[in-house]
Tab-separated table of C-alpha atoms and ligand atoms in Angstrom:
chain	number	residue	atom	x	y	z
I	788	UNK	CA	0.040	-0.042	0.020
I	789	UNK	CA	1.538	3.320	-1.005
I	790	UNK	CA	1.492	6.207	1.570
I	791	UNK	CA	0.270	9.404	0.078
I	792	UNK	CA	2.894	12.174	0.479
I	793	UNK	CA	1.849	15.603	1.967
I	794	UNK	CA	2.362	18.807	0.218
I	795	UNK	CA	5.797	20.357	0.270
I	796	UNK	CA	5.454	23.588	2.267
I	797	UNK	CA	7.845	26.519	1.790
I	798	UNK	CA	7.806	28.553	5.020
I	799	UNK	CA	9.541	31.926	4.914
I	800	UNK	CA	10.391	33.253	8.267
I	801	UNK	CA	11.689	36.694	9.107
I	802	UNK	CA	14.656	36.032	11.260
I	803	UNK	CA	16.482	38.537	13.536
I	804	UNK	CA	17.883	38.275	16.996
I	805	UNK	CA	18.446	41.590	18.602
I	806	UNK	CA	20.380	40.118	21.434
I	807	UNK	CA	23.064	38.716	18.851
I	808	UNK	CA	25.660	41.341	18.103
I	809	UNK	CA	25.898	41.987	14.404
I	810	UNK	CA	22.764	39.898	13.649
I	811	UNK	CA	20.748	41.425	10.624
I	812	UNK	CA	17.049	40.923	9.655
I	813	UNK	CA	16.737	38.391	6.805
I	814	UNK	CA	14.151	35.942	5.330
I	815	UNK	CA	15.071	32.233	5.619
I	816	UNK	CA	13.091	29.723	3.810
I	817	UNK	CA	12.433	26.162	5.259
I	818	UNK	CA	10.883	23.291	3.189
I	819	UNK	CA	8.898	20.763	5.250
I	820	UNK	CA	6.375	17.975	4.361
I	821	UNK	CA	2.853	18.711	5.496
I	822	UNK	CA	1.388	16.107	7.740
I	823	UNK	CA	-2.495	15.454	8.315
I	824	UNK	CA	-3.961	18.012	10.651
I	825	UNK	CA	-0.720	20.022	10.838
I	826	UNK	CA	-0.891	23.420	12.459
I	827	UNK	CA	1.674	26.185	12.008
I	828	UNK	CA	2.805	25.508	15.544
I	829	UNK	CA	3.555	21.800	14.605
I	830	UNK	CA	5.253	23.058	11.447
I	831	UNK	CA	7.475	25.378	13.456
I	832	UNK	CA	8.356	22.594	15.793
I	833	UNK	CA	9.360	20.524	12.858
I	834	UNK	CA	11.618	23.270	11.686
I	835	UNK	CA	13.190	23.572	15.104
I	836	UNK	CA	13.645	19.923	15.526
I	837	UNK	CA	14.970	18.956	11.963
I	838	UNK	CA	16.392	22.268	10.412
I	839	UNK	CA	17.354	24.924	12.866
I	840	UNK	CA	17.251	24.533	16.653
I	841	UNK	CA	17.954	28.236	17.079
I	842	UNK	CA	14.455	29.341	15.793
I	843	UNK	CA	12.689	31.489	18.398
I	844	UNK	CA	8.844	31.412	18.779
I	845	UNK	CA	6.491	31.155	21.734
I	846	UNK	CA	3.749	28.791	22.791
I	847	UNK	CA	2.242	27.511	26.072
I	848	UNK	CA	-1.259	26.049	25.615
I	849	UNK	CA	-1.271	24.883	21.961
I	850	UNK	CA	-5.111	25.362	22.173
I	851	UNK	CA	-5.758	29.091	21.266
I	852	UNK	CA	-6.005	29.935	25.085
I	853	UNK	CA	-2.810	31.600	26.221
I	854	UNK	CA	-2.254	33.973	23.332
I	855	UNK	CA	1.486	33.506	23.181
I	856	UNK	CA	1.869	32.060	19.629
I	857	UNK	CA	0.475	35.143	17.989
I	858	UNK	CA	2.411	36.222	14.844
I	859	UNK	CA	2.038	37.616	11.362
I	860	UNK	CA	0.957	34.929	9.016
I	861	UNK	CA	0.822	35.758	5.351
I	862	UNK	CA	0.639	39.419	6.316
I	863	UNK	CA	-2.141	39.105	8.877
I	864	UNK	CA	-1.969	38.568	12.727
I	865	UNK	CA	-3.132	35.105	13.863
I	866	UNK	CA	-2.466	32.357	16.190
I	867	UNK	CA	0.059	29.689	15.039
I	868	UNK	CA	-1.377	26.923	17.116
I	869	UNK	CA	-4.962	27.369	15.700
I	870	UNK	CA	-3.937	27.903	12.074
I	871	UNK	CA	-4.078	24.581	9.951
I	872	UNK	CA	-1.545	24.516	7.131
I	873	UNK	CA	-4.144	22.894	4.988
I	874	UNK	CA	-6.038	26.157	4.953
I	875	UNK	CA	-3.033	27.932	3.501
I	876	UNK	CA	-1.098	27.959	0.191
I	877	UNK	CA	2.076	25.975	0.117
I	878	UNK	CA	4.071	29.355	0.289
I	879	UNK	CA	3.647	30.609	3.799
I	880	UNK	CA	5.323	33.720	5.287
I	881	UNK	CA	5.807	34.300	8.965
I	882	UNK	CA	6.991	37.474	10.839
I	883	UNK	CA	6.806	38.670	14.432
I	884	UNK	CA	4.070	40.911	15.622
I	885	UNK	CA	4.988	44.626	15.197
I	886	UNK	CA	4.437	47.088	18.094
I	887	UNK	CA	5.690	44.699	20.742
I	888	UNK	CA	9.394	44.314	21.967
I	889	UNK	CA	11.064	41.784	19.789
I	890	UNK	CA	12.892	38.945	21.660
I	891	UNK	CA	14.055	37.186	18.562
I	892	UNK	CA	12.672	35.678	15.367
I	893	UNK	CA	8.923	35.180	15.934
I	894	UNK	CA	9.023	35.652	19.646
I	895	UNK	CA	7.758	38.950	21.030
I	896	UNK	CA	7.261	40.261	24.512
I	897	UNK	CA	3.534	41.281	24.727
I	898	UNK	CA	3.537	41.211	28.580
I	899	UNK	CA	5.088	44.444	29.150
I	900	UNK	CA	2.686	46.277	26.829
I	901	UNK	CA	-0.358	44.514	28.210
I	902	UNK	CA	0.732	45.255	31.729
I	903	UNK	CA	1.221	48.911	31.240
I	904	UNK	CA	-2.180	49.085	29.443
I	905	UNK	CA	-3.887	47.205	32.296
I	906	UNK	CA	-2.271	49.476	34.817
I	907	UNK	CA	-3.168	52.650	33.029
I	908	UNK	CA	-6.838	51.520	32.634
I	909	UNK	CA	-6.856	50.101	36.099
I	910	UNK	CA	-8.381	47.094	34.500
I	911	UNK	CA	-9.830	45.472	37.770
I	912	UNK	CA	-13.107	45.820	39.689
I	913	UNK	CA	-13.122	48.880	41.806
I	914	UNK	CA	-15.240	48.760	44.994
I	915	UNK	CA	-16.111	51.744	47.046
I	916	UNK	CA	-15.493	50.104	50.373
I	917	UNK	CA	-13.267	47.303	51.511
I	918	UNK	CA	-14.962	44.108	50.282
I	919	UNK	CA	-16.807	42.229	52.974
I	920	UNK	CA	-15.838	38.631	52.149
I	921	UNK	CA	-18.504	37.232	54.322
I	922	UNK	CA	-21.225	39.013	52.325
I	923	UNK	CA	-22.632	37.180	49.270
I	924	UNK	CA	-22.148	39.033	45.995
I	925	UNK	CA	-25.299	40.556	44.528
I	926	UNK	CA	-27.174	38.301	42.161
I	927	UNK	CA	-26.484	39.240	38.460
I	928	UNK	CA	-28.985	38.714	35.611
I	929	UNK	CA	-27.668	35.690	33.415
I	930	UNK	CA	-27.886	37.855	30.253
I	931	UNK	CA	-25.532	40.373	31.690
I	932	UNK	CA	-23.130	37.832	33.260
I	933	UNK	CA	-23.035	36.322	29.663
I	934	UNK	CA	-22.411	39.751	28.155
I	935	UNK	CA	-19.442	40.289	30.567
I	936	UNK	CA	-18.200	36.719	30.072
I	937	UNK	CA	-18.092	37.242	26.336
I	938	UNK	CA	-15.743	40.217	26.616
I	939	UNK	CA	-13.632	38.398	29.316
I	940	UNK	CA	-12.746	35.819	26.643
I	941	UNK	CA	-9.971	38.169	25.583
I	942	UNK	CA	-6.590	36.322	25.696
I	943	UNK	CA	-4.375	39.326	25.318
I	944	UNK	CA	-2.705	37.840	22.300
I	945	UNK	CA	-2.008	41.313	20.841
I	946	UNK	CA	-3.387	40.401	17.289
I	947	UNK	CA	-5.764	43.506	17.415
I	948	UNK	CA	-2.862	45.763	18.501
I	949	UNK	CA	-0.705	44.509	15.670
I	950	UNK	CA	-3.565	44.826	13.193
I	951	UNK	CA	-4.413	48.449	14.045
I	952	UNK	CA	-2.988	51.380	12.030
I	953	UNK	CA	-3.662	53.969	14.831
I	954	UNK	CA	-1.129	52.434	16.977
I	955	UNK	CA	1.613	52.856	14.313
I	956	UNK	CA	0.892	56.654	14.561
I	957	UNK	CA	-0.260	57.014	18.235
I	958	UNK	CA	2.088	55.220	20.553
I	959	UNK	CA	0.013	55.652	23.709
I	960	UNK	CA	-3.287	54.442	21.947
I	961	UNK	CA	-4.734	51.680	24.214
I	962	UNK	CA	-5.934	49.569	21.307
I	963	UNK	CA	-9.021	47.522	20.842
I	964	UNK	CA	-7.924	45.251	23.724
I	965	UNK	CA	-7.842	48.223	26.250
I	966	UNK	CA	-11.275	49.559	24.913
I	967	UNK	CA	-12.683	46.049	25.313
I	968	UNK	CA	-11.635	46.041	28.891
I	969	UNK	CA	-13.239	49.321	29.722
I	970	UNK	CA	-16.531	48.157	27.963
I	971	UNK	CA	-16.329	45.107	30.054
I	972	UNK	CA	-15.750	46.846	33.468
I	973	UNK	CA	-18.381	49.582	32.633
I	974	UNK	CA	-21.019	46.759	32.157
I	975	UNK	CA	-20.115	45.143	35.560
I	976	UNK	CA	-22.464	46.332	38.430
I	977	UNK	CA	-19.635	45.282	40.997
I	978	UNK	CA	-17.371	48.010	39.461
I	979	UNK	CA	-18.359	51.237	41.336
I	980	UNK	CA	-16.502	53.721	39.137
I	981	UNK	CA	-18.523	56.610	37.832
I	982	UNK	CA	-19.029	57.601	34.203
I	983	UNK	CA	-16.515	60.511	34.830
I	984	UNK	CA	-13.851	58.048	36.027
I	985	UNK	CA	-14.204	55.965	32.744
I	986	UNK	CA	-14.071	59.270	30.774
I	987	UNK	CA	-10.844	60.054	32.552
I	988	UNK	CA	-9.455	56.762	31.378
I	989	UNK	CA	-10.508	56.600	27.727
I	990	UNK	CA	-12.270	59.837	26.722
I	991	UNK	CA	-9.354	61.083	24.744
I	992	UNK	CA	-7.396	60.476	21.594
I	993	UNK	CA	-5.391	57.697	23.222
I	994	UNK	CA	-8.644	56.064	24.101
I	995	UNK	CA	-11.859	55.847	22.358
I	996	UNK	CA	-11.578	59.096	20.227
I	997	UNK	CA	-8.299	57.819	18.775
I	998	UNK	CA	-9.921	54.819	17.103
I	999	UNK	CA	-10.435	55.648	13.451
I	1000	UNK	CA	-12.777	52.655	12.829
I	1001	UNK	CA	-10.136	50.885	10.780
I	1002	UNK	CA	-11.892	47.555	11.626
I	1003	UNK	CA	-8.790	45.494	11.459
I	1004	UNK	CA	-9.111	44.623	15.151
I	1005	UNK	CA	-12.214	42.741	14.891
I	1006	UNK	CA	-11.167	41.001	11.509
I	1007	UNK	CA	-8.166	39.443	13.219
I	1008	UNK	CA	-9.304	38.865	16.844
I	1009	UNK	CA	-8.945	34.926	17.113
I	1010	UNK	CA	-11.563	34.976	19.782
I	1011	UNK	CA	-14.053	36.768	17.523
I	1012	UNK	CA	-14.907	39.327	20.147
I	1013	UNK	CA	-17.470	41.913	19.161
I	1014	UNK	CA	-14.891	44.770	19.193
I	1015	UNK	CA	-16.556	46.992	16.678
I	1016	UNK	CA	-19.937	47.267	18.387
I	1017	UNK	CA	-18.297	47.678	21.872
I	1018	UNK	CA	-16.109	50.378	20.636
I	1019	UNK	CA	-18.997	52.177	18.924
I	1020	UNK	CA	-21.012	51.889	22.130
I	1021	UNK	CA	-18.169	53.203	24.247
I	1022	UNK	CA	-17.667	56.126	21.795
I	1023	UNK	CA	-21.214	57.093	22.052
I	1024	UNK	CA	-21.286	56.820	25.801
I	1025	UNK	CA	-18.059	58.917	26.179
I	1026	UNK	CA	-19.450	61.486	23.831
I	1027	UNK	CA	-22.575	61.892	26.076
I	1028	UNK	CA	-20.460	62.062	29.131
I	1029	UNK	CA	-18.095	64.630	27.532
I	1030	UNK	CA	-20.907	66.797	26.424
I	1031	UNK	CA	-22.223	66.959	30.006
I	1032	UNK	CA	-18.944	67.970	31.426
I	1033	UNK	CA	-18.393	71.683	32.390
I	1034	UNK	CA	-16.229	73.440	29.817
I	1035	UNK	CA	-12.762	74.113	31.312
I	1036	UNK	CA	-12.678	77.416	29.438
I	1037	UNK	CA	-15.317	78.967	31.687
Y	723	SF4	FE1	-6.397	39.142	21.118
Y	723	SF4	FE2	-8.896	39.693	20.410
Y	723	SF4	FE3	-8.046	40.200	22.926
Y	723	SF4	FE4	-7.220	41.729	20.898
Y	723	SF4	S1	-9.360	41.561	21.783
Y	723	SF4	S2	-5.949	40.811	22.548
Y	723	SF4	S3	-7.307	40.165	19.226
Y	723	SF4	S4	-8.220	38.249	22.026
Y	724	F3S	FE1	-7.774	50.158	15.387
Y	724	F3S	FE2	-9.894	48.695	15.509
Y	724	F3S	FE3	-10.177	51.227	15.865
Y	724	F3S	S1	-8.207	48.486	14.109
Y	724	F3S	S2	-8.570	52.142	14.588
Y	724	F3S	S3	-8.965	49.794	17.241
Y	724	F3S	S4	-11.568	49.992	14.864
Y	725	FES	FE1	-1.397	29.314	23.455
Y	725	FES	FE2	-1.300	29.425	20.720
Y	725	FES	S1	-0.001	28.333	22.179
Y	725	FES	S2	-2.741	30.379	21.978
């Protein structure tokens, strides 16, 4: 019985290690045979095992949950572990996500960017008094809990940040990931921040008014979060709050 051979994949990878003195960015092409059910993550492991042990890329969960394997796949941000090679042409190009600090090859440090953004937006539940842990939380309507849960599915992979043109021009822009967080906390009845507090956080051009509705974020979000409708809602809300605020020129 003859075993059918898989396609020959030609994977071009943008290589560069900023830690290596004298290293220069270059494209390296690796040829590997496609296996049934192969993901880009498996292909990269093959390359590392059989062609070049120095290739850098990140992964933890291999199940689209941790967000660490995000990279530019054929020009678009995506997760290597959830991308089947069968869905791609035989010529595949891979590059690291832009915006974030490059560790080497396809590995970037998203943690620093995400931490700064989370700290700036104080992305946690704020309660007015010290929480009484003996007291039960107020009941929440299942529909509301579901809506909050939907936005909590963000895995901080950075794809929406890498796919957004605004961040290329406005370094401090919090991105769809940050606006999604504010939309999430603003919905949560346990968060006691006022409308003005949220306005202080994202009612400017580094926040919701910086978004130029380029739509790339929702296109590339691997968790299919409703980023567009949430950003549009937040923009309307912040506009209403802004209009009610007393003018500082008076
Ligand atoms: Fe990734 Fe989507 Fe979260 Fe952006 S919103 S970080 S694309 S999961
Ligand atoms: Fe960027 Fe998404 Fe707005 S791509 S400009 S955050 S709609
Ligand atoms: Fe965790 Fe890909 S390895 S999302």
